[in-house]
Amino acid sequence: MAETKKLPQPMRPSGFGGRIFGVAMEMLSASNYRWVVKQLEPTAPRTYLEIGFGTGKQAQLVAARFHPAHIFGVDPSELMLATARKQLARFSPATAVDMRLGDDTLLGQWPPAPIDAIVASHSWQFWADPVTTLARIRALLAPAGRFVMVIRSHISEGVQKWIPNPITKAGNELEGLRAALATAGFRIIVDEKLRTGSQGIVAVIA
Ligand SMILES: C[S@@+](CC[C@H](N)C(=O)[O-])C[C@H]1O[C@@H](n2cnc3c(N)ncnc32)[C@H](O)[C@@H]1O
């Protein structure tokens, strides 16, 4: 997580623009959040991890619905970390909330396995080494756990230039992701286009 230059708001929300971005993101993603909660119903997670939690809205909905014992989260934006921690404080102490500043690479050391539900919504495209991160997620996931991804569908040519994920950059992103999930030891059980146009994928251990 070592960079100093100013990154685009979706990748690193910050300052006043980041606050506006956060509000817009919550509005535009409201139906995605509901879809994710629905995908977690069969698991009713006791432990939940979110990679790139943004304002924490998704985690709040999970906390309210399932009352998990632990919520873990990682996001490299200081603004998003402060926002999400504030939003989730009301669920503590029934739910232990451990949200940290960092990116997907933190998953090599933390949190403790097993995790019942792992969610990455609109953050996959920012992973610089997605193959390593998928292997780490596979190692963290509980045997009957679910890994839920929401993938933004449209990427402009401009964004394609700076987006770090090599699978996204290579084009035919969804095919690349499906193949990477299989290689990492996952089986896809849900793969559908959501109302927002994003792709929703649910994977379990193969
Ligand atoms: C488009 S926002 C989505 C936020 C949230 N998941 C949602 O759907 O409301 C992307 C989030 O991913 C975070 N992010 C960027 N790079 C990341 C990385 N390598 N690992 C984890 N999160 C990352 C950003 O800071 C931002 O909060």
PDB file of C-alpha atoms and ligand atoms in Angstrom:
ATOM      1  CA  MET A   1       0.000   0.000   0.000  1.00  0.00           C
ATOM      2  CA  ALA A   2       2.810   2.369  -0.793  1.00  0.00           C
ATOM      3  CA  GLU A   3       1.885   5.245  -3.029  1.00  0.00           C
ATOM      4  CA  THR A   4       1.902   8.987  -2.535  1.00  0.00           C
ATOM      5  CA  LYS A   5       0.319  10.399  -5.694  1.00  0.00           C
ATOM      6  CA  LYS A   6      -3.331  11.389  -5.635  1.00  0.00           C
ATOM      7  CA  LEU A   7      -5.461   8.446  -6.705  1.00  0.00           C
ATOM      8  CA  PRO A   8      -8.906   8.648  -8.349  1.00  0.00           C
ATOM      9  CA  GLN A   9     -11.815   8.936  -5.861  1.00  0.00           C
ATOM     10  CA  PRO A  10     -13.255   5.437  -6.490  1.00  0.00           C
ATOM     11  CA  MET A  11      -9.867   3.927  -5.655  1.00  0.00           C
ATOM     12  CA  ARG A  12      -9.066   6.140  -2.685  1.00  0.00           C
ATOM     13  CA  PRO A  13     -11.974   8.358  -1.558  1.00  0.00           C
ATOM     14  CA  SER A  14     -10.621  11.392   0.277  1.00  0.00           C
ATOM     15  CA  GLY A  15     -11.471  14.945   1.313  1.00  0.00           C
ATOM     16  CA  PHE A  16     -14.699  16.722   0.417  1.00  0.00           C
ATOM     17  CA  GLY A  17     -14.874  14.965  -2.962  1.00  0.00           C
ATOM     18  CA  GLY A  18     -14.598  11.637  -1.170  1.00  0.00           C
ATOM     19  CA  ARG A  19     -17.555  12.468   1.068  1.00  0.00           C
ATOM     20  CA  ILE A  20     -19.685  13.313  -1.957  1.00  0.00           C
ATOM     21  CA  PHE A  21     -18.475  10.165  -3.684  1.00  0.00           C
ATOM     22  CA  GLY A  22     -19.453   8.116  -0.609  1.00  0.00           C
ATOM     23  CA  VAL A  23     -23.013   9.473  -0.581  1.00  0.00           C
ATOM     24  CA  ALA A  24     -23.415   8.876  -4.334  1.00  0.00           C
ATOM     25  CA  MET A  25     -21.958   5.386  -4.043  1.00  0.00           C
ATOM     26  CA  GLU A  26     -24.434   4.423  -1.310  1.00  0.00           C
ATOM     27  CA  MET A  27     -27.336   5.630  -3.429  1.00  0.00           C
ATOM     28  CA  LEU A  28     -26.210   3.985  -6.645  1.00  0.00           C
ATOM     29  CA  SER A  29     -25.285   0.701  -4.965  1.00  0.00           C
ATOM     30  CA  ALA A  30     -28.365   0.331  -2.724  1.00  0.00           C
ATOM     31  CA  SER A  31     -29.800  -2.570  -4.716  1.00  0.00           C
ATOM     32  CA  ASN A  32     -26.371  -4.255  -4.902  1.00  0.00           C
ATOM     33  CA  TYR A  33     -26.153  -4.164  -1.098  1.00  0.00           C
ATOM     34  CA  ARG A  34     -29.569  -5.815  -0.807  1.00  0.00           C
ATOM     35  CA  TRP A  35     -28.557  -8.469  -3.343  1.00  0.00           C
ATOM     36  CA  VAL A  36     -25.426  -9.280  -1.334  1.00  0.00           C
ATOM     37  CA  VAL A  37     -27.414  -9.670   1.902  1.00  0.00           C
ATOM     38  CA  LYS A  38     -29.763 -12.065   0.074  1.00  0.00           C
ATOM     39  CA  GLN A  39     -26.810 -14.183  -1.076  1.00  0.00           C
ATOM     40  CA  LEU A  40     -25.666 -14.505   2.537  1.00  0.00           C
ATOM     41  CA  GLU A  41     -29.024 -15.778   3.867  1.00  0.00           C
ATOM     42  CA  PRO A  42     -28.099 -19.494   3.564  1.00  0.00           C
ATOM     43  CA  THR A  43     -24.884 -18.873   5.508  1.00  0.00           C
ATOM     44  CA  ALA A  44     -26.202 -16.447   8.176  1.00  0.00           C
ATOM     45  CA  PRO A  45     -22.581 -15.521   8.873  1.00  0.00           C
ATOM     46  CA  ARG A  46     -21.146 -15.365  12.379  1.00  0.00           C
ATOM     47  CA  THR A  47     -17.926 -13.959  10.951  1.00  0.00           C
ATOM     48  CA  TYR A  48     -17.903 -11.472   8.073  1.00  0.00           C
ATOM     49  CA  LEU A  49     -15.041  -9.881   6.148  1.00  0.00           C
ATOM     50  CA  GLU A  50     -15.371  -7.072   3.636  1.00  0.00           C
ATOM     51  CA  ILE A  51     -12.573  -6.067   1.280  1.00  0.00           C
ATOM     52  CA  GLY A  52     -12.942  -2.407   0.313  1.00  0.00           C
ATOM     53  CA  PHE A  53     -15.886  -1.580   2.613  1.00  0.00           C
ATOM     54  CA  GLY A  54     -16.236   2.093   1.583  1.00  0.00           C
ATOM     55  CA  THR A  55     -18.712   3.919   3.839  1.00  0.00           C
ATOM     56  CA  GLY A  56     -19.534   0.650   5.599  1.00  0.00           C
ATOM     57  CA  LYS A  57     -23.124   0.622   4.343  1.00  0.00           C
ATOM     58  CA  GLN A  58     -22.957  -3.012   3.202  1.00  0.00           C
ATOM     59  CA  ALA A  59     -21.458  -4.108   6.529  1.00  0.00           C
ATOM     60  CA  GLN A  60     -24.200  -2.226   8.399  1.00  0.00           C
ATOM     61  CA  LEU A  61     -26.892  -4.117   6.505  1.00  0.00           C
ATOM     62  CA  VAL A  62     -25.124  -7.403   7.243  1.00  0.00           C
ATOM     63  CA  ALA A  63     -24.816  -6.492  10.938  1.00  0.00           C
ATOM     64  CA  ALA A  64     -28.482  -5.544  11.187  1.00  0.00           C
ATOM     65  CA  ARG A  65     -29.673  -8.704   9.430  1.00  0.00           C
ATOM     66  CA  PHE A  66     -27.377 -11.412  10.848  1.00  0.00           C
ATOM     67  CA  HIS A  67     -25.937  -9.999  14.087  1.00  0.00           C
ATOM     68  CA  PRO A  68     -22.550 -11.609  13.427  1.00  0.00           C
ATOM     69  CA  ALA A  69     -20.101 -12.026  16.293  1.00  0.00           C
ATOM     70  CA  HIS A  70     -17.272 -10.463  14.261  1.00  0.00           C
ATOM     71  CA  ILE A  71     -17.067  -7.993  11.415  1.00  0.00           C
ATOM     72  CA  PHE A  72     -13.669  -7.556   9.819  1.00  0.00           C
ATOM     73  CA  GLY A  73     -12.899  -5.110   7.077  1.00  0.00           C
ATOM     74  CA  VAL A  74     -10.023  -3.617   5.169  1.00  0.00           C
ATOM     75  CA  ASP A  75      -9.948  -0.409   3.115  1.00  0.00           C
ATOM     76  CA  PRO A  76      -7.000   1.862   2.235  1.00  0.00           C
ATOM     77  CA  SER A  77      -8.997   5.110   2.510  1.00  0.00           C
ATOM     78  CA  GLU A  78      -8.656   6.943   5.825  1.00  0.00           C
ATOM     79  CA  LEU A  79     -11.897   8.779   5.108  1.00  0.00           C
ATOM     80  CA  MET A  80     -13.795   5.538   4.458  1.00  0.00           C
ATOM     81  CA  LEU A  81     -12.289   3.887   7.537  1.00  0.00           C
ATOM     82  CA  ALA A  82     -13.406   6.754   9.783  1.00  0.00           C
ATOM     83  CA  THR A  83     -16.858   6.822   8.158  1.00  0.00           C
ATOM     84  CA  ALA A  84     -17.404   3.076   8.418  1.00  0.00           C
ATOM     85  CA  ARG A  85     -16.167   2.844  12.004  1.00  0.00           C
ATOM     86  CA  LYS A  86     -18.596   5.585  13.016  1.00  0.00           C
ATOM     87  CA  GLN A  87     -21.494   3.896  11.228  1.00  0.00           C
ATOM     88  CA  LEU A  88     -20.786   0.499  12.760  1.00  0.00           C
ATOM     89  CA  ALA A  89     -20.151   1.656  16.336  1.00  0.00           C
ATOM     90  CA  ARG A  90     -23.801   1.109  17.267  1.00  0.00           C
ATOM     91  CA  PHE A  91     -23.484  -2.655  16.700  1.00  0.00           C
ATOM     92  CA  SER A  92     -20.733  -2.988  19.279  1.00  0.00           C
ATOM     93  CA  PRO A  93     -20.214  -4.793  21.657  1.00  0.00           C
ATOM     94  CA  ALA A  94     -22.673  -7.491  20.449  1.00  0.00           C
ATOM     95  CA  THR A  95     -20.734  -7.473  17.191  1.00  0.00           C
ATOM     96  CA  ALA A  96     -16.971  -6.988  17.515  1.00  0.00           C
ATOM     97  CA  VAL A  97     -15.992  -4.598  14.727  1.00  0.00           C
ATOM     98  CA  ASP A  98     -12.403  -4.719  13.521  1.00  0.00           C
ATOM     99  CA  MET A  99     -12.003  -2.485  10.468  1.00  0.00           C
ATOM    100  CA  ARG A 100      -8.476  -1.674   9.401  1.00  0.00           C
ATOM    101  CA  LEU A 101      -6.612   0.671   7.133  1.00  0.00           C
ATOM    102  CA  GLY A 102      -4.931  -1.328   4.400  1.00  0.00           C
ATOM    103  CA  ASP A 103      -5.576  -2.988   1.093  1.00  0.00           C
ATOM    104  CA  ASP A 104      -6.267  -6.541  -0.045  1.00  0.00           C
ATOM    105  CA  THR A 105      -2.636  -7.514   0.575  1.00  0.00           C
ATOM    106  CA  LEU A 106      -3.300  -7.315   4.331  1.00  0.00           C
ATOM    107  CA  LEU A 107      -5.204 -10.593   4.054  1.00  0.00           C
ATOM    108  CA  GLY A 108      -1.903 -12.476   4.128  1.00  0.00           C
ATOM    109  CA  GLN A 109      -1.607 -11.856   7.882  1.00  0.00           C
ATOM    110  CA  TRP A 110      -5.132 -11.148   9.062  1.00  0.00           C
ATOM    111  CA  PRO A 111      -7.986 -11.753   9.967  1.00  0.00           C
ATOM    112  CA  PRO A 112      -8.090 -15.139  11.673  1.00  0.00           C
ATOM    113  CA  ALA A 113      -9.721 -17.961   9.683  1.00  0.00           C
ATOM    114  CA  PRO A 114     -12.333 -19.319   9.291  1.00  0.00           C
ATOM    115  CA  ILE A 115     -14.615 -16.589   7.930  1.00  0.00           C
ATOM    116  CA  ASP A 116     -18.219 -17.461   7.039  1.00  0.00           C
ATOM    117  CA  ALA A 117     -18.768 -14.695   4.507  1.00  0.00           C
ATOM    118  CA  ILE A 118     -16.301 -12.622   2.507  1.00  0.00           C
ATOM    119  CA  VAL A 119     -17.566  -9.762   0.357  1.00  0.00           C
ATOM    120  CA  ALA A 120     -15.768  -7.616  -2.203  1.00  0.00           C
ATOM    121  CA  SER A 121     -18.067  -5.135  -3.889  1.00  0.00           C
ATOM    122  CA  HIS A 122     -16.578  -2.823  -6.519  1.00  0.00           C
ATOM    123  CA  SER A 123     -13.074  -3.317  -5.106  1.00  0.00           C
ATOM    124  CA  TRP A 124     -11.707  -6.229  -7.189  1.00  0.00           C
ATOM    125  CA  GLN A 125     -10.550  -3.918  -9.968  1.00  0.00           C
ATOM    126  CA  PHE A 126      -8.152  -2.240  -7.537  1.00  0.00           C
ATOM    127  CA  TRP A 127      -6.275  -5.412  -6.561  1.00  0.00           C
ATOM    128  CA  ALA A 128      -2.796  -5.328  -8.044  1.00  0.00           C
ATOM    129  CA  ASP A 129      -2.169  -9.061  -7.522  1.00  0.00           C
ATOM    130  CA  PRO A 130      -5.608 -10.674  -7.708  1.00  0.00           C
ATOM    131  CA  VAL A 131      -4.335 -14.257  -7.998  1.00  0.00           C
ATOM    132  CA  THR A 132      -2.547 -14.004  -4.641  1.00  0.00           C
ATOM    133  CA  THR A 133      -5.532 -12.307  -3.010  1.00  0.00           C
ATOM    134  CA  LEU A 134      -7.965 -14.956  -4.287  1.00  0.00           C
ATOM    135  CA  ALA A 135      -5.726 -17.682  -2.842  1.00  0.00           C
ATOM    136  CA  ARG A 136      -5.720 -15.867   0.501  1.00  0.00           C
ATOM    137  CA  ILE A 137      -9.497 -15.520   0.455  1.00  0.00           C
ATOM    138  CA  ARG A 138      -9.783 -19.239  -0.298  1.00  0.00           C
ATOM    139  CA  ALA A 139      -7.575 -19.989   2.724  1.00  0.00           C
ATOM    140  CA  LEU A 140      -9.681 -17.735   4.984  1.00  0.00           C
ATOM    141  CA  LEU A 141     -13.109 -18.983   3.904  1.00  0.00           C
ATOM    142  CA  ALA A 142     -14.931 -21.457   6.166  1.00  0.00           C
ATOM    143  CA  PRO A 143     -15.743 -24.828   4.517  1.00  0.00           C
ATOM    144  CA  ALA A 144     -19.428 -23.885   4.089  1.00  0.00           C
ATOM    145  CA  GLY A 145     -18.693 -20.194   3.627  1.00  0.00           C
ATOM    146  CA  ARG A 146     -19.574 -17.888   0.731  1.00  0.00           C
ATOM    147  CA  PHE A 147     -17.417 -15.442  -1.186  1.00  0.00           C
ATOM    148  CA  VAL A 148     -19.555 -12.740  -2.808  1.00  0.00           C
ATOM    149  CA  MET A 149     -18.239 -10.348  -5.433  1.00  0.00           C
ATOM    150  CA  VAL A 150     -19.872  -7.427  -7.196  1.00  0.00           C
ATOM    151  CA  ILE A 151     -17.969  -6.387 -10.296  1.00  0.00           C
ATOM    152  CA  ARG A 152     -18.463  -3.044 -11.986  1.00  0.00           C
ATOM    153  CA  SER A 153     -19.293  -3.752 -15.598  1.00  0.00           C
ATOM    154  CA  HIS A 154     -18.329  -0.731 -17.599  1.00  0.00           C
ATOM    155  CA  ILE A 155     -14.759   0.507 -17.611  1.00  0.00           C
ATOM    156  CA  SER A 156     -13.823   3.374 -19.881  1.00  0.00           C
ATOM    157  CA  GLU A 157     -10.589   3.440 -21.867  1.00  0.00           C
ATOM    158  CA  GLY A 158      -9.255   6.169 -19.573  1.00  0.00           C
ATOM    159  CA  VAL A 159      -9.866   4.052 -16.474  1.00  0.00           C
ATOM    160  CA  GLN A 160      -8.406   0.989 -18.201  1.00  0.00           C
ATOM    161  CA  LYS A 161      -5.103   2.871 -18.299  1.00  0.00           C
ATOM    162  CA  TRP A 162      -4.699   3.328 -14.535  1.00  0.00           C
ATOM    163  CA  ILE A 163      -6.684   0.416 -13.114  1.00  0.00           C
ATOM    164  CA  PRO A 164      -4.161  -1.864 -11.366  1.00  0.00           C
ATOM    165  CA  ASN A 165      -5.818  -5.284 -11.679  1.00  0.00           C
ATOM    166  CA  PRO A 166      -4.051  -7.128 -14.554  1.00  0.00           C
ATOM    167  CA  ILE A 167      -7.105  -9.344 -15.204  1.00  0.00           C
ATOM    168  CA  THR A 168      -9.278  -6.247 -15.622  1.00  0.00           C
ATOM    169  CA  LYS A 169      -6.638  -4.628 -17.811  1.00  0.00           C
ATOM    170  CA  ALA A 170      -6.355  -7.686 -20.058  1.00  0.00           C
ATOM    171  CA  GLY A 171      -9.965  -7.261 -21.276  1.00  0.00           C
ATOM    172  CA  ASN A 172     -12.700  -9.923 -21.049  1.00  0.00           C
ATOM    173  CA  GLU A 173     -12.539  -9.357 -17.319  1.00  0.00           C
ATOM    174  CA  LEU A 174     -15.393 -11.621 -16.269  1.00  0.00           C
ATOM    175  CA  GLU A 175     -13.995 -14.613 -18.135  1.00  0.00           C
ATOM    176  CA  GLY A 176     -10.607 -13.913 -16.570  1.00  0.00           C
ATOM    177  CA  LEU A 177     -12.153 -13.666 -13.110  1.00  0.00           C
ATOM    178  CA  ARG A 178     -14.109 -16.915 -13.527  1.00  0.00           C
ATOM    179  CA  ALA A 179     -10.945 -18.719 -14.576  1.00  0.00           C
ATOM    180  CA  ALA A 180      -8.966 -17.205 -11.683  1.00  0.00           C
ATOM    181  CA  LEU A 181     -11.663 -18.286  -9.218  1.00  0.00           C
ATOM    182  CA  ALA A 182     -11.523 -21.859 -10.522  1.00  0.00           C
ATOM    183  CA  THR A 183      -7.717 -21.890 -10.323  1.00  0.00           C
ATOM    184  CA  ALA A 184      -7.865 -20.609  -6.731  1.00  0.00           C
ATOM    185  CA  GLY A 185     -10.144 -23.519  -5.772  1.00  0.00           C
ATOM    186  CA  PHE A 186     -13.585 -21.929  -5.920  1.00  0.00           C
ATOM    187  CA  ARG A 187     -16.803 -23.075  -7.559  1.00  0.00           C
ATOM    188  CA  ILE A 188     -19.204 -20.392  -8.779  1.00  0.00           C
ATOM    189  CA  ILE A 189     -22.799 -21.010  -7.679  1.00  0.00           C
ATOM    190  CA  VAL A 190     -24.381 -17.684  -8.715  1.00  0.00           C
ATOM    191  CA  ASP A 191     -23.298 -15.546 -11.669  1.00  0.00           C
ATOM    192  CA  GLU A 192     -25.803 -12.889 -12.707  1.00  0.00           C
ATOM    193  CA  LYS A 193     -26.188  -9.385 -14.005  1.00  0.00           C
ATOM    194  CA  LEU A 194     -27.598  -7.115 -11.312  1.00  0.00           C
ATOM    195  CA  ARG A 195     -30.088  -4.275 -11.775  1.00  0.00           C
ATOM    196  CA  THR A 196     -27.256  -1.762 -11.595  1.00  0.00           C
ATOM    197  CA  GLY A 197     -25.466  -3.448 -14.499  1.00  0.00           C
ATOM    198  CA  SER A 198     -22.746  -4.831 -12.223  1.00  0.00           C
ATOM    199  CA  GLN A 199     -22.061  -8.569 -12.217  1.00  0.00           C
ATOM    200  CA  GLY A 200     -22.858 -10.474  -9.033  1.00  0.00           C
ATOM    201  CA  ILE A 201     -20.854 -13.637  -8.351  1.00  0.00           C
ATOM    202  CA  VAL A 202     -21.127 -16.040  -5.436  1.00  0.00           C
ATOM    203  CA  ALA A 203     -18.385 -18.621  -5.030  1.00  0.00           C
ATOM    204  CA  VAL A 204     -17.886 -21.484  -2.590  1.00  0.00           C
ATOM    205  CA  ILE A 205     -14.986 -23.827  -1.957  1.00  0.00           C
ATOM    206  CA  ALA A 206     -14.808 -26.340  -4.810  1.00  0.00           C
TER     207      ALA A 206
HETATM  208  C1  LIG B   1     -15.988   1.994  -5.441  1.00  0.00           C
HETATM  209  S1  LIG B   1     -15.649   1.908  -3.722  1.00  0.00           S
HETATM  210  C2  LIG B   1     -16.800   0.634  -3.183  1.00  0.00           C
HETATM  211  C3  LIG B   1     -17.068   0.672  -1.702  1.00  0.00           C
HETATM  212  C4  LIG B   1     -18.074  -0.332  -1.159  1.00  0.00           C
HETATM  213  N1  LIG B   1     -17.651  -1.691  -1.361  1.00  0.00           N
HETATM  214  C5  LIG B   1     -19.442  -0.126  -1.769  1.00  0.00           C
HETATM  215  O1  LIG B   1     -19.823  -0.879  -2.663  1.00  0.00           O
HETATM  216  O2  LIG B   1     -20.126   0.792  -1.328  1.00  0.00           O
HETATM  217  C6  LIG B   1     -14.105   1.072  -3.682  1.00  0.00           C
HETATM  218  C7  LIG B   1     -13.508   0.969  -2.294  1.00  0.00           C
HETATM  219  O3  LIG B   1     -12.388   0.069  -2.384  1.00  0.00           O
HETATM  220  C8  LIG B   1     -11.312   0.610  -1.664  1.00  0.00           C
HETATM  221  N2  LIG B   1     -10.066   0.049  -2.224  1.00  0.00           N
HETATM  222  C9  LIG B   1      -9.257   0.569  -3.184  1.00  0.00           C
HETATM  223  N3  LIG B   1      -8.216  -0.240  -3.420  1.00  0.00           N
HETATM  224  C10 LIG B   1      -8.372  -1.321  -2.608  1.00  0.00           C
HETATM  225  C11 LIG B   1      -7.622  -2.505  -2.379  1.00  0.00           C
HETATM  226  N4  LIG B   1      -6.501  -2.766  -3.078  1.00  0.00           N
HETATM  227  N5  LIG B   1      -8.043  -3.374  -1.449  1.00  0.00           N
HETATM  228  C12 LIG B   1      -9.173  -3.125  -0.749  1.00  0.00           C
HETATM  229  N6  LIG B   1      -9.943  -2.032  -0.924  1.00  0.00           N
HETATM  230  C13 LIG B   1      -9.549  -1.136  -1.841  1.00  0.00           C
HETATM  231  C14 LIG B   1     -11.469   2.127  -1.820  1.00  0.00           C
HETATM  232  O4  LIG B   1     -10.796   2.843  -0.818  1.00  0.00           O
HETATM  233  C15 LIG B   1     -12.986   2.286  -1.773  1.00  0.00           C
HETATM  234  O5  LIG B   1     -13.458   2.509  -0.465  1.00  0.00           O
END
